[in-house]
Each structure stands twice: as structure tokens, then as C-alpha cells.
mmCIF file of C-alpha atoms in Angstrom:
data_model
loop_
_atom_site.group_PDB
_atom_site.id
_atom_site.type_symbol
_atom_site.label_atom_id
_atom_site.label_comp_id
_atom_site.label_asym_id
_atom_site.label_seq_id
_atom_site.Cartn_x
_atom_site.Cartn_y
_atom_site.Cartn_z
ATOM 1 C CA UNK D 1 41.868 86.820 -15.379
ATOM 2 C CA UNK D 2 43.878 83.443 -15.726
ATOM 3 C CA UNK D 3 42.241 82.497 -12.918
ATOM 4 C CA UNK D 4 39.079 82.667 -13.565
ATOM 5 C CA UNK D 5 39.819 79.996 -16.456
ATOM 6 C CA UNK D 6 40.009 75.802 -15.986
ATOM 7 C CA UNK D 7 43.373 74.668 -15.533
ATOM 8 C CA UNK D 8 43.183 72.176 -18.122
ATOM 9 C CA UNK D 9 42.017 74.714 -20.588
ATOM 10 C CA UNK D 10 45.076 76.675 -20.355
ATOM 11 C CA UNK D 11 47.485 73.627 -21.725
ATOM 12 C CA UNK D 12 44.662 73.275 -24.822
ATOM 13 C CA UNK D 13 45.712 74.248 -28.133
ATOM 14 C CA UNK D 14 43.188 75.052 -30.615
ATOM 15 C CA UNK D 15 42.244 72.359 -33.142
ATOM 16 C CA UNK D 16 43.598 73.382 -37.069
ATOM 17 C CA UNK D 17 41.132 72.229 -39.980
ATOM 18 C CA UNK D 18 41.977 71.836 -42.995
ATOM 19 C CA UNK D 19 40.388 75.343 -43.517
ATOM 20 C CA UNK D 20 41.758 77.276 -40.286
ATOM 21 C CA UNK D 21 45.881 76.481 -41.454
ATOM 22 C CA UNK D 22 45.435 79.217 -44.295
ATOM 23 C CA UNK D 23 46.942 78.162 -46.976
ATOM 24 C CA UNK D 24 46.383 79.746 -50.378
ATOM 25 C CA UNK D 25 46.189 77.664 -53.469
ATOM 26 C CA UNK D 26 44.326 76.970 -56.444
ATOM 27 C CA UNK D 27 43.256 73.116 -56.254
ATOM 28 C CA UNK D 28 41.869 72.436 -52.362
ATOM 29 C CA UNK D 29 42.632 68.924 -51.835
ATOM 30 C CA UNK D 30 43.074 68.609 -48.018
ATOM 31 C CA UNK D 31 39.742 68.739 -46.503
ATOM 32 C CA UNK D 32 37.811 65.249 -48.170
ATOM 33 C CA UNK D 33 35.264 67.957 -48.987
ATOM 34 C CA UNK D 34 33.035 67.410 -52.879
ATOM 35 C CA UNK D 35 34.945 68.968 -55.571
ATOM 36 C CA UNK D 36 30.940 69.652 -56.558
ATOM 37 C CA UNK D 37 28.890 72.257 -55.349
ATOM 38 C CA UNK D 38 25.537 71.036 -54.107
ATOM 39 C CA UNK D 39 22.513 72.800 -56.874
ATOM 40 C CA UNK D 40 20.161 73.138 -53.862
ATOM 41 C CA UNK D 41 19.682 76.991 -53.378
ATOM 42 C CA UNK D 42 17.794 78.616 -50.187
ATOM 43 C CA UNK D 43 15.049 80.986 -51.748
ATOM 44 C CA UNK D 44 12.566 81.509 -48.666
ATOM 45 C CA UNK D 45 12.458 84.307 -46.580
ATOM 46 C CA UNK D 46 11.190 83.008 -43.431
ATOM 47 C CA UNK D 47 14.314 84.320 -41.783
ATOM 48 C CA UNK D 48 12.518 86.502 -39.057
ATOM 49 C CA UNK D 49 11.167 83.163 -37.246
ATOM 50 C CA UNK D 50 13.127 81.000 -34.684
ATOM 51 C CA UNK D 51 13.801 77.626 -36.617
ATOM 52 C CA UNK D 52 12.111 74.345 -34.918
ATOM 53 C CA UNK D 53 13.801 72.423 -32.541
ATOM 54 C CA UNK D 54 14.241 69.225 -34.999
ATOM 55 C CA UNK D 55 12.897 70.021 -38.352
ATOM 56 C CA UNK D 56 9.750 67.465 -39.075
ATOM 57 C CA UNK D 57 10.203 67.249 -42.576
ATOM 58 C CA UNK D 58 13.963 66.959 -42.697
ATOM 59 C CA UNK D 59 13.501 64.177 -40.173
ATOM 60 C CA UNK D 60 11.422 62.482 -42.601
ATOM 61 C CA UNK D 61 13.648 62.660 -45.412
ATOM 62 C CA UNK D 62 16.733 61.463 -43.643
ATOM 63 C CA UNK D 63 14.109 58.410 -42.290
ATOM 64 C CA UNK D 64 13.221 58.052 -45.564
ATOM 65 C CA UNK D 65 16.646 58.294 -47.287
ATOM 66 C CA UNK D 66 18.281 55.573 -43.909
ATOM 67 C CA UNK D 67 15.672 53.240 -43.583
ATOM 68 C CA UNK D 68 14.902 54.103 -39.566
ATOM 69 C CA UNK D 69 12.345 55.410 -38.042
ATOM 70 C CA UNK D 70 12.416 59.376 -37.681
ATOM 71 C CA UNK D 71 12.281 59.067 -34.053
ATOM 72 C CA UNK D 72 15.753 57.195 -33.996
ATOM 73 C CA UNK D 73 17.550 60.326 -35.756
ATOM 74 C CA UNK D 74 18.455 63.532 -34.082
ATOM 75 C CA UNK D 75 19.551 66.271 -35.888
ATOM 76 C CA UNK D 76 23.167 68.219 -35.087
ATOM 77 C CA UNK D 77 25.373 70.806 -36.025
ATOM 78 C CA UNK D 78 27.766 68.217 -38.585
ATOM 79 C CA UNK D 79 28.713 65.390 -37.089
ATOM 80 C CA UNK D 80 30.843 67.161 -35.108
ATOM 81 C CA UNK D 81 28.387 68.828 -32.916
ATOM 82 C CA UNK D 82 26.968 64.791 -32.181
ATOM 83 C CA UNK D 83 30.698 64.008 -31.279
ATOM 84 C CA UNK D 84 30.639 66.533 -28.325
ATOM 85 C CA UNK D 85 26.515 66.300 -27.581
ATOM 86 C CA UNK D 86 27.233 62.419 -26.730
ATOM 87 C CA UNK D 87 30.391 63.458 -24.430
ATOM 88 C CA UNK D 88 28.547 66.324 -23.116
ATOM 89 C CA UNK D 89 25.254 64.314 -22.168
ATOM 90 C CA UNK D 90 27.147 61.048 -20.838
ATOM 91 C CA UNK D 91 30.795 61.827 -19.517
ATOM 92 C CA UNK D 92 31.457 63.131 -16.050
ATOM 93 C CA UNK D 93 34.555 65.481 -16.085
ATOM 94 C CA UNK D 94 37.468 64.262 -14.621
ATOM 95 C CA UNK D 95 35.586 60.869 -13.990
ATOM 96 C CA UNK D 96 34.491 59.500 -17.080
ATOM 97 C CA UNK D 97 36.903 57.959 -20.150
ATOM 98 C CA UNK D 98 36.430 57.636 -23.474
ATOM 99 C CA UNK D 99 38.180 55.089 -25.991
ATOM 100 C CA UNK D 100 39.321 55.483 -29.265
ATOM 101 C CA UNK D 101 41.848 53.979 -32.105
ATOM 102 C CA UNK D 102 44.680 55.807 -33.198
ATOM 103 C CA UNK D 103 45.658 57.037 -36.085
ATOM 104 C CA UNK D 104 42.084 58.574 -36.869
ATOM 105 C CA UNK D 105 39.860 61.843 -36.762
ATOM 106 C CA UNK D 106 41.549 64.021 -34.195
ATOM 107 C CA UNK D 107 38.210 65.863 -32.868
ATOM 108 C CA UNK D 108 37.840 62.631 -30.709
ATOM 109 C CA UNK D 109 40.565 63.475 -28.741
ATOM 110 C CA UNK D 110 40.221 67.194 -29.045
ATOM 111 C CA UNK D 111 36.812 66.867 -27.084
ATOM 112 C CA UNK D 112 37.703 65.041 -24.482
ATOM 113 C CA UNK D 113 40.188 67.232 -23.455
ATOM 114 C CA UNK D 114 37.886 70.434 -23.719
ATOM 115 C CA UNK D 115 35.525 68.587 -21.035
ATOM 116 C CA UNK D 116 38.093 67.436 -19.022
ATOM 117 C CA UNK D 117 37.490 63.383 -19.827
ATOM 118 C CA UNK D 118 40.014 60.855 -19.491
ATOM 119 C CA UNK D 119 40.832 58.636 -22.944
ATOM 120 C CA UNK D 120 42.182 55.716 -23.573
ATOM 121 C CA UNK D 121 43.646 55.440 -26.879
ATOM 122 C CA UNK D 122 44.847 51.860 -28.179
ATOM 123 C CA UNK D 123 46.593 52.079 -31.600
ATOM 124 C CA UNK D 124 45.670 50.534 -34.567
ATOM 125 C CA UNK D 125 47.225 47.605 -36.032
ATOM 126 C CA UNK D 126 50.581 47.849 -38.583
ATOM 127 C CA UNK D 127 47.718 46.845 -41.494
ATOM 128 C CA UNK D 128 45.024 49.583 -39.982
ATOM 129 C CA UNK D 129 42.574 47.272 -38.261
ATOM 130 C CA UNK D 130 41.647 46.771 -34.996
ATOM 131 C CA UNK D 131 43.256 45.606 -32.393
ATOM 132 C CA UNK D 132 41.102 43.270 -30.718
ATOM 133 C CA UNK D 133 43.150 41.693 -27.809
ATOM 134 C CA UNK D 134 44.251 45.410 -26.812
ATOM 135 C CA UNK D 135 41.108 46.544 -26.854
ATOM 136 C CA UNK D 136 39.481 43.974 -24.805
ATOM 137 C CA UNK D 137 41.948 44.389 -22.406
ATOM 138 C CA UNK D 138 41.025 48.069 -21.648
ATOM 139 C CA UNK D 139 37.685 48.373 -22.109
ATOM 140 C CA UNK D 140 37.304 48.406 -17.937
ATOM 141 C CA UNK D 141 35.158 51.407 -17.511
ATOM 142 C CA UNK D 142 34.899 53.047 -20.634
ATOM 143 C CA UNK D 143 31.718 55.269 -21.022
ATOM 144 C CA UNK D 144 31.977 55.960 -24.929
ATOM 145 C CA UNK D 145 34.283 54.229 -28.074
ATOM 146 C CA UNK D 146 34.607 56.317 -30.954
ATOM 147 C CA UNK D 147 35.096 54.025 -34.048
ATOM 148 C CA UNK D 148 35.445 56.306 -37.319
ATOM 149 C CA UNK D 149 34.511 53.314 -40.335
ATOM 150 C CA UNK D 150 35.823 54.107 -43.050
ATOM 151 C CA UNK D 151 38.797 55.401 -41.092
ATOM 152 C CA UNK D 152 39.815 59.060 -41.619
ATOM 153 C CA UNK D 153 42.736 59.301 -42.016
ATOM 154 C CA UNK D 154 43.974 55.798 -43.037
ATOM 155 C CA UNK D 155 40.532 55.588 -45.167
ATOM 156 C CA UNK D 156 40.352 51.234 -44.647
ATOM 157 C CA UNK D 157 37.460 49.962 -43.551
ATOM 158 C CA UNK D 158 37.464 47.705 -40.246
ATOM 159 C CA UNK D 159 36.414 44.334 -40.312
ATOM 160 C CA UNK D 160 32.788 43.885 -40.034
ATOM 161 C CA UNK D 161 32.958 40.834 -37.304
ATOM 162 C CA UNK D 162 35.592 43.063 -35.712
ATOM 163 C CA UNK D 163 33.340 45.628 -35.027
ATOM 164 C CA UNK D 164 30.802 42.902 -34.265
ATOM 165 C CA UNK D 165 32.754 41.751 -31.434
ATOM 166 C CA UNK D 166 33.424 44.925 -29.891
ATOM 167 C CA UNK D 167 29.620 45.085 -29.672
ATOM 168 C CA UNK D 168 29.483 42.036 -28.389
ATOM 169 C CA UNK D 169 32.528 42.302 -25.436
ATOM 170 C CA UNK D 170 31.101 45.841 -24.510
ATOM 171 C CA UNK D 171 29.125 46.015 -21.166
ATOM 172 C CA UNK D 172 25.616 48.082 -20.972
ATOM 173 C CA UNK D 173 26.966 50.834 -19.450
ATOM 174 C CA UNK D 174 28.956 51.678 -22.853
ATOM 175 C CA UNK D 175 28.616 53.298 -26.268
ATOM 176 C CA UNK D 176 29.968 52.381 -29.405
ATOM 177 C CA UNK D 177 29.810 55.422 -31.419
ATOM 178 C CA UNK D 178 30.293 54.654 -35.395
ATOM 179 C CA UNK D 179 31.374 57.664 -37.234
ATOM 180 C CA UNK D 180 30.518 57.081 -40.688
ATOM 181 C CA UNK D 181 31.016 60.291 -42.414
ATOM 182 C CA UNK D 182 32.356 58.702 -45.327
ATOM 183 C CA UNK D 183 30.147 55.199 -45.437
ATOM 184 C CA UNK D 184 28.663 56.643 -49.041
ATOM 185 C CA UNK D 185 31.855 56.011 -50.825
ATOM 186 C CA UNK D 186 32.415 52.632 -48.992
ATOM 187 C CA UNK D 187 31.316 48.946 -50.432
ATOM 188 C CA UNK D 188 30.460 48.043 -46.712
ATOM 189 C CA UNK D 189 27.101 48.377 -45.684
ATOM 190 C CA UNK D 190 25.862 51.114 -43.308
ATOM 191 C CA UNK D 191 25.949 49.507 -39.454
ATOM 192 C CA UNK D 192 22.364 51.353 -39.018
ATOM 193 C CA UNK D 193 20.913 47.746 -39.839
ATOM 194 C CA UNK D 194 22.272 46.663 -36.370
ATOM 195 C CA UNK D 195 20.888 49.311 -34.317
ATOM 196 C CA UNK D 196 17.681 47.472 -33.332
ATOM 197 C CA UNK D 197 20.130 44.114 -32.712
ATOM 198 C CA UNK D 198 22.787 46.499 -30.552
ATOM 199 C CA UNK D 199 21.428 48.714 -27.743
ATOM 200 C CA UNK D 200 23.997 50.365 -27.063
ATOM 201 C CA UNK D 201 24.770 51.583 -30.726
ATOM 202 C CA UNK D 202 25.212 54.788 -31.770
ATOM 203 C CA UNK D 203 26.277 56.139 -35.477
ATOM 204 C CA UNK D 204 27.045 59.209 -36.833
ATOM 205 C CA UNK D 205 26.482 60.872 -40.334
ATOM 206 C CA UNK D 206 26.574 64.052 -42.182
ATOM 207 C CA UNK D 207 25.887 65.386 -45.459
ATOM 208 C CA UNK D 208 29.395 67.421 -45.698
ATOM 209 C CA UNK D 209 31.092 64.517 -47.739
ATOM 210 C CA UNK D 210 29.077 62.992 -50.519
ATOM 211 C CA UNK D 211 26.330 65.201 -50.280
ATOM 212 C CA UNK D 212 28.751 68.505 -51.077
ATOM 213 C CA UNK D 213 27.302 70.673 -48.350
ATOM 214 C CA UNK D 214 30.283 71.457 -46.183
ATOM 215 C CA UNK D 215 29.309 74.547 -45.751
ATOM 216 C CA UNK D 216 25.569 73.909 -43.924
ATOM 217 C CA UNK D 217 26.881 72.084 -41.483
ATOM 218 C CA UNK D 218 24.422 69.406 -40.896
ATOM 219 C CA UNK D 219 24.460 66.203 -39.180
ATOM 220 C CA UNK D 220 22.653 63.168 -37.531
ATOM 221 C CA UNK D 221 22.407 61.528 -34.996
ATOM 222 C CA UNK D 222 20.785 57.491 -35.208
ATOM 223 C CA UNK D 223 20.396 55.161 -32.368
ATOM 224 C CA UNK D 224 17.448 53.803 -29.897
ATOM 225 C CA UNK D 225 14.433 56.196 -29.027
ATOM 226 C CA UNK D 226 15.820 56.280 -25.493
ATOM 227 C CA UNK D 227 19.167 57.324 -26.343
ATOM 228 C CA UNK D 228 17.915 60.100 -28.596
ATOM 229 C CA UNK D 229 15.366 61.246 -26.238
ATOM 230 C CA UNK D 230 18.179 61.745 -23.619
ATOM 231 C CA UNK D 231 20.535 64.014 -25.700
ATOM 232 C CA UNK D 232 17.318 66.061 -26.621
ATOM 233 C CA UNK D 233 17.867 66.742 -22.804
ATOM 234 C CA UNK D 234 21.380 68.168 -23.819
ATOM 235 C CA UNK D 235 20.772 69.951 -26.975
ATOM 236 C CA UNK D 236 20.581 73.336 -27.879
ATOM 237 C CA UNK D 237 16.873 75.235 -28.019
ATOM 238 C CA UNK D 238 17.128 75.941 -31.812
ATOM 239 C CA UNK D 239 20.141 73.869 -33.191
ATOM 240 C CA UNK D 240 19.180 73.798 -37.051
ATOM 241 C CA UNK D 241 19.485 76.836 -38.759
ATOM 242 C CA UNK D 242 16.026 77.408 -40.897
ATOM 243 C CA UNK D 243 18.242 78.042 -44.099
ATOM 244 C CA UNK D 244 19.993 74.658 -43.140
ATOM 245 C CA UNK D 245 17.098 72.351 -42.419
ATOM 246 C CA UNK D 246 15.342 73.842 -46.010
ATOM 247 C CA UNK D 247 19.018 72.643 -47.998
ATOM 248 C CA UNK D 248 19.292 69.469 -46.425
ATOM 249 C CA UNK D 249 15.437 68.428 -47.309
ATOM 250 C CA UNK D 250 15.987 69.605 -50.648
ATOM 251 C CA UNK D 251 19.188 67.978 -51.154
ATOM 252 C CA UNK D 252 17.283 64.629 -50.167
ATOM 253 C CA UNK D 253 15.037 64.689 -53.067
ATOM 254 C CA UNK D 254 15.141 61.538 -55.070
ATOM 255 C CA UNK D 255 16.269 63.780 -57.693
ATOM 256 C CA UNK D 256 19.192 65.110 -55.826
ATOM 257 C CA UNK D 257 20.426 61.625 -54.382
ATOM 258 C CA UNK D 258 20.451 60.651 -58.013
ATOM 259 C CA UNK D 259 22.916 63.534 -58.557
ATOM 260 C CA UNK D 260 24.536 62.558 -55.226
ATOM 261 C CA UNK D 261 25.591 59.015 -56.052
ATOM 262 C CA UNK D 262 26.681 60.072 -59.367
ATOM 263 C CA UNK D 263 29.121 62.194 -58.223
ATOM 264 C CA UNK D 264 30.116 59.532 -55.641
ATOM 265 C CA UNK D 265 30.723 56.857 -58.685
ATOM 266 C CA UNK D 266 32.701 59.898 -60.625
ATOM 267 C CA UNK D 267 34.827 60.412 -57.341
ATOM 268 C CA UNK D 268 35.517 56.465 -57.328
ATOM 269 C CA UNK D 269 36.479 56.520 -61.072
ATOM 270 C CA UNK D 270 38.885 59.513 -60.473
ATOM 271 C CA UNK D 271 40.711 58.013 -57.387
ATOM 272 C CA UNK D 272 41.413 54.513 -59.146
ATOM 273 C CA UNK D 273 42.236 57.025 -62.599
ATOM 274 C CA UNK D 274 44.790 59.182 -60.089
ATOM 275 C CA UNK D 275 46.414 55.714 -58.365
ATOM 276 C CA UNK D 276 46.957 53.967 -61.502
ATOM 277 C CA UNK D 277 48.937 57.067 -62.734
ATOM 278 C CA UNK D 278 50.926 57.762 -59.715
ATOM 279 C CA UNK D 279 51.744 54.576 -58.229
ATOM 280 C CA UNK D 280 54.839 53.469 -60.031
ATOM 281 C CA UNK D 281 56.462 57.064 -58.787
ATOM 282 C CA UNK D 282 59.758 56.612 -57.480
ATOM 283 C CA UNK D 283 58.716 59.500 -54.652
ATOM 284 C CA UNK D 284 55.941 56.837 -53.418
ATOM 285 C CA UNK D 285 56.848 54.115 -50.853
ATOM 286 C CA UNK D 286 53.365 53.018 -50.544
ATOM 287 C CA UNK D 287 49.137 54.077 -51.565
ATOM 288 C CA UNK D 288 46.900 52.431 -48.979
ATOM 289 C CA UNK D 289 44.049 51.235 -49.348
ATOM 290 C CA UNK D 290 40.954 53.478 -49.513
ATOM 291 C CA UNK D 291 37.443 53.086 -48.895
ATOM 292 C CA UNK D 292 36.565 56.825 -49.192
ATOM 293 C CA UNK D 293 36.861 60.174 -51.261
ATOM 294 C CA UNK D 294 40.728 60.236 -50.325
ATOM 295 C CA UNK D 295 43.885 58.537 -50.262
ATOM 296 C CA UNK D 296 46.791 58.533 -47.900
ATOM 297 C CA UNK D 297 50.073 57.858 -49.472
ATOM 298 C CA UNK D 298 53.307 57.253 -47.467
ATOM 299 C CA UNK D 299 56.191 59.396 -49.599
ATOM 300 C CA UNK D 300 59.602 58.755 -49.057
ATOM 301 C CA UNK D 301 60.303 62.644 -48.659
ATOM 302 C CA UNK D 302 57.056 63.788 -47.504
ATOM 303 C CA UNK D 303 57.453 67.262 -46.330
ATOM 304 C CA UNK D 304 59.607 68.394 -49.699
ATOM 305 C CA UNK D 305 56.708 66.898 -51.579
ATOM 306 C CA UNK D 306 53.739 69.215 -49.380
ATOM 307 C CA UNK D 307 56.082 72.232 -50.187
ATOM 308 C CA UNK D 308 56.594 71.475 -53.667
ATOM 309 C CA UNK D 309 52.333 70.932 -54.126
ATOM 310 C CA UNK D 310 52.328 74.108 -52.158
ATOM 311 C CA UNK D 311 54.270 76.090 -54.347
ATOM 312 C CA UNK D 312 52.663 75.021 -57.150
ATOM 313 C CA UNK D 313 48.993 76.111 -55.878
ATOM 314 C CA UNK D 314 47.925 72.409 -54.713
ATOM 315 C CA UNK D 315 47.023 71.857 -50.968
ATOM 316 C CA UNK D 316 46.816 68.710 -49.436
ATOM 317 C CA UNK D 317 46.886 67.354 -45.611
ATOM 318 C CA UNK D 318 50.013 66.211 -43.857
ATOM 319 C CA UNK D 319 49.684 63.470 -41.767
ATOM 320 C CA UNK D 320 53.285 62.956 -40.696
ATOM 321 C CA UNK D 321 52.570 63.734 -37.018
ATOM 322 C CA UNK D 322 50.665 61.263 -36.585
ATOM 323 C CA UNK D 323 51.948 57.868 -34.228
ATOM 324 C CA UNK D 324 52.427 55.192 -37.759
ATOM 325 C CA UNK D 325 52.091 58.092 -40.469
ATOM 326 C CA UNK D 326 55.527 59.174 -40.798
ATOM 327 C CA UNK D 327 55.724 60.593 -44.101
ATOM 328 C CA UNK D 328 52.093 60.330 -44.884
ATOM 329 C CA UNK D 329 50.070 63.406 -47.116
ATOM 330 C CA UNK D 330 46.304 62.660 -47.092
ATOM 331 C CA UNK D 331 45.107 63.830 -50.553
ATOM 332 C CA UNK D 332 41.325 64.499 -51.166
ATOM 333 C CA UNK D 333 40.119 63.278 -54.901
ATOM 334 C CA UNK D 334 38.803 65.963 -56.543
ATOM 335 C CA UNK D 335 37.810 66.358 -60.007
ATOM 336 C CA UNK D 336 39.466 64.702 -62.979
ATOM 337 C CA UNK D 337 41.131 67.913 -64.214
ATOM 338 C CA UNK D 338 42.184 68.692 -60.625
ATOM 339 C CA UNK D 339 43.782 65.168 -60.750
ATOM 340 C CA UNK D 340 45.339 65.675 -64.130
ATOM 341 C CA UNK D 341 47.046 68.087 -62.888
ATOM 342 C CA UNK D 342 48.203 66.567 -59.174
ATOM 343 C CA UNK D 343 49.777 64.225 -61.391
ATOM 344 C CA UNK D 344 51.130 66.545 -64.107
ATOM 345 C CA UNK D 345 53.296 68.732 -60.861
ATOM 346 C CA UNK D 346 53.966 65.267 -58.974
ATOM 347 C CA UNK D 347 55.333 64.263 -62.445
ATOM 348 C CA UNK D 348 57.639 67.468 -62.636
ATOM 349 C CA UNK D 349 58.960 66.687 -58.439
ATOM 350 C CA UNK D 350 59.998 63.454 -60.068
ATOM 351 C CA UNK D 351 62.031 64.956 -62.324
ATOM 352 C CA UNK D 352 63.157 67.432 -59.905
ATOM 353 C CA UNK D 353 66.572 66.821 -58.343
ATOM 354 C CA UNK D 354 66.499 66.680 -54.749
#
């Protein structure tokens, strides 16, 4: 049987969300997820027909709610799905290389090794941002750069002429791919006002963060006609769930964005509540910067702090593998009770005599 399996399949090793470790607790703080559940309910029973290939009237919405035309925007599986789609439709295994800047969302890396594609990864900066000289010197023959803004999990934002030069150094024959999952909780504007300037622009976006729908798993897609008309080529027949397309349309009802970005300014009053509270610890070395619904704080003993959240029901993310994370948790900011009480048990470790 093994060989009827890609070699470079056998040395993969499954990805672990946030969701797939298993941990049991009571507050879930390690997956940047909405503390919020989204009101929208599915109440149609339409269930027996196949769902459209790209839902009209979601497409509409989401034009609607980002200011592009509908036939910019393609529709995916989360984000994640238009990750692998834009691999998928323009990499060549074994060929083709992808760039990306490290520390930041792992499923970069984890696709390109499922489909057999080279990367090149240049690391970030000490201060998070980009490194521009590095970068310019290996951009030879990359087909796609992956640029998660704000950065997950660092949560800075890169500078905006930064990202403006990449654009501008990048030959025709490459992508820059702008992950902005978490853009709603940012002060920077969205780089979707660009993508008529830069041809070879592509961003992605989801409703699993500020929206609170994790669990629908929608996603999209924005760049040029032509570049959306040639991963239609790629996608699957019937992508979008019909229970999925009817909850994202809903959830982009004036009414519901209302809801949406003020649970967004909550989340932003809890994470500067939870930092003033916690950053005179003698446990924390340093709380970086965020532009996003989480923080990443550098602990002095990080893994006796994960098992002493763990035993006391909280779970959060470790990021202490990670190449300039060394003793880094990633903690999601949930709601202010949740918080009240992250800082009631970090309190008690303080007191706790290691």
C-alpha cells in the first residue's frame, strides 16, 4: 500500500488547530475565534437541492459590504480553502515556489508541502516587520507571496509602504496574496483599495473572526476579473454549502454589521482592559503589540504558565516553537468576564512559588 502513496506525503505530519489538540477547558482562548455567537439562524428547508456554484446574492452583499465589484470576489471554503485554490490553480509541483515571512499562519507552509511546492521562507525582522532587503534578494522566481496583515501570530501590522514596495519590486509573473483575516480589528485600511492600482493583487478574507461564524466556514476571494475567472477553472462544482451561503447573507445585513462592529469595539476595549491589568506581572517579559482580537505575550516561564492555565480550565496557544517565539502563549480576547478571570488565575501563578 505505501507505495501506492507520494513520497513526500509520507514525511507530512498532519496540521493541529487550535481545535484538533483536544484540550478540555472551560474558557477557549486559543483559536482568535468571537467569544459571541453570531444571531443569524438557518430556517429554510431547501436542503434537497444542489447549492449554486457562487451564491448571487451573497456575492452581492460581500460587494456591497467591500466596496468591489461582485465579479472581483470568489467565494471559498474559509480562507483557507483560497490559500490552497491559489496554490492549486498556479503552482507546478516540484517546480513552482512560494514565499512567505516567518513567524506567521502555519497553513502557508502546510500547503505547500501537501502539493509538493518549493518555499522560500525569509524571517521577519527582531521588531516583526518586513524584511525588505531579504526579500528582494529572493524574490527570483517566486510564483505566489503569502503576506498575513495583521500578522497571526505576532498580530503587528506591516508597514503600509512596505507592502507597497513589495508590489512594486514583484515581476508579472507573481502574486502577492494578502491574508487579512483579521483587518476588522485593525486601524489600517483594507489593501482592497489597491487592487485596481496592483494587478497582480490578491487578498483574502473570511467571516470566522469578527463576524463569529467559525463554524460556516466561509471565505473570499478579491482580486482582478481575470484572476477570479481562472480559479473558477479550479474550484469545486458546488463549493458553498446552501445553509452557508443563507448565514453569511444574513449576517451581512446592515443590521448585523451594526452588531458586528460592536462586538469588534467591545473586543478592543477588553484587550487594552486585560493588558493594562497584566502587564506589570513579574511572569511577563514582554506584550507585543496587537492589531487584532489577540495578543502574544513572551513569559519568562512559558510552558509552566500553559500548564498552570490548563489546569485551571483556561486554554490558550503556545507559540514557543516557533523560530523568534521562544516563550511566547498567543491568547485570544474573549469576553470581559473570561478576562477577569485570565487575570484573576495569572494573578494566583504569581503568587505561586515556582
Amino acid at each position: 500500500m505505501k507505495k501506492l502513496i507520494p513520497q513526500h506525503i509520507h514525511s507530512l505530519k498532519p496540521y493541529k488547530s487550535a481545535r484538533s489538540i483536544g484540550l478540555n477547558g472551560r474558557i477557549y482562548l486559543n483559536a482568535n475565534e468571537s467569544p459571541w455567537t453570531n444571531a443569524v439562524k438557518y430556517i429554510h428547508n431547501n436542503l434537497n437541492r444542489y447549492p449554486e456554484f457562487q451564491s448571487f446574492k451573497l456575492l452581492k452583499k460581500y460587494s456591497q459590504y467591500s466596496n468591489i465589484s461582485s465579479n472581483q470576489i470568489l467565494i471559498t471554503r474559509g480562507a483557507d480553502e483560497g490559500i490552497e485554490l491559489l496554490v492549486r490553480t498556479f503552482c507546478l509541483p516540484g517546480n513552482d515556489c512560494i514565499m512567505f515571512f516567518t513567524p506567521t499562519y502555519d497553513m502557508y507552509s502546510v500547503v505547500s508541502d501537501i502539493f509538493n511546492i518549493k518555499k522560500i521562507i525569509v524571517p521577519l525582522l527582531p521588531n516583526f516587520q518586513l524584511d525588505i532587503k531579504n526579500i528582494r534578494k529572493k524574490i527570483g522566481n517566486v510564483k505566489l507571496i503569502y503576506l498575513c496583515n495583521p500578522n497571526n501570530p505576532t498580530g503587528n501590522l506591516f508597514l503600509q509602504t512596505d507592502i507597497i514596495k513589495i508590489l512594486s519590486i514583484i515581476p508579472s509573473t507573481t502574486l502577492l496574496i494578502i491574508d487579512e483575516a483579521y483587518i476588522d480589528y485593525s486601524i489600517q485600511y483594507s489593501f482592497i483599495s489597491e487592487l485596481n492600482r496592483f494587478k497582480n493583487l490578491v487578498i483574502l478574507r473570511t467571516l470566522s473572526k469578527a463576524f463569529g461564524l467559525s463554524g460556516i466556514r466561509c471565505g473570499f476571494i478579491l482580486s482582478t476579473v481575470y484572476i477570479i475567472d481562472i480559479l473558477k477553472k479550479v474550484l469545486a462544482p458546488y463549493p458553498i454549502p446552501t445553509p452557508v451561503s443563507d448565514i453569511a447573507i444574513k449576517s451581512l445585513q446592515l443590521k448585523n454589521i451594526k452588531i458586528v462592529q460592536k462586538n469588534i469595539s467591545q473586543i478592543l476595549k477588553n484587550k487594552f482592559f486585560l493588558i493594562e491589568k497584566i502587564k506589570s506581572f513579574s511572569c511577563i517579559k514582554n506584550i507585543f503589540s496587537s492589531q487584532t482580537n489577540f495578543i502574544l505575550i513572551k513569559f519568562f516561564q512559558s510552558k509552566k504558565v500553559f500548564q498552570y492555565l490548563i489546569l485551571h480550565g483556561v486554554i490558550v496557544r503556545d507559540q514557543s516553537h516557533k523560530l523568534g517565539l521562544e516563550n511566547c502563549l498567543r491568547i485570544s480576547i474573549g469576553t470581559i468576564n473570561e478576562c477577569k478571570d485570565l487575570i484573576n488565575i495569572l494573578s494566583m501563578f504569581e503568587g505561586k512559588k515556582i
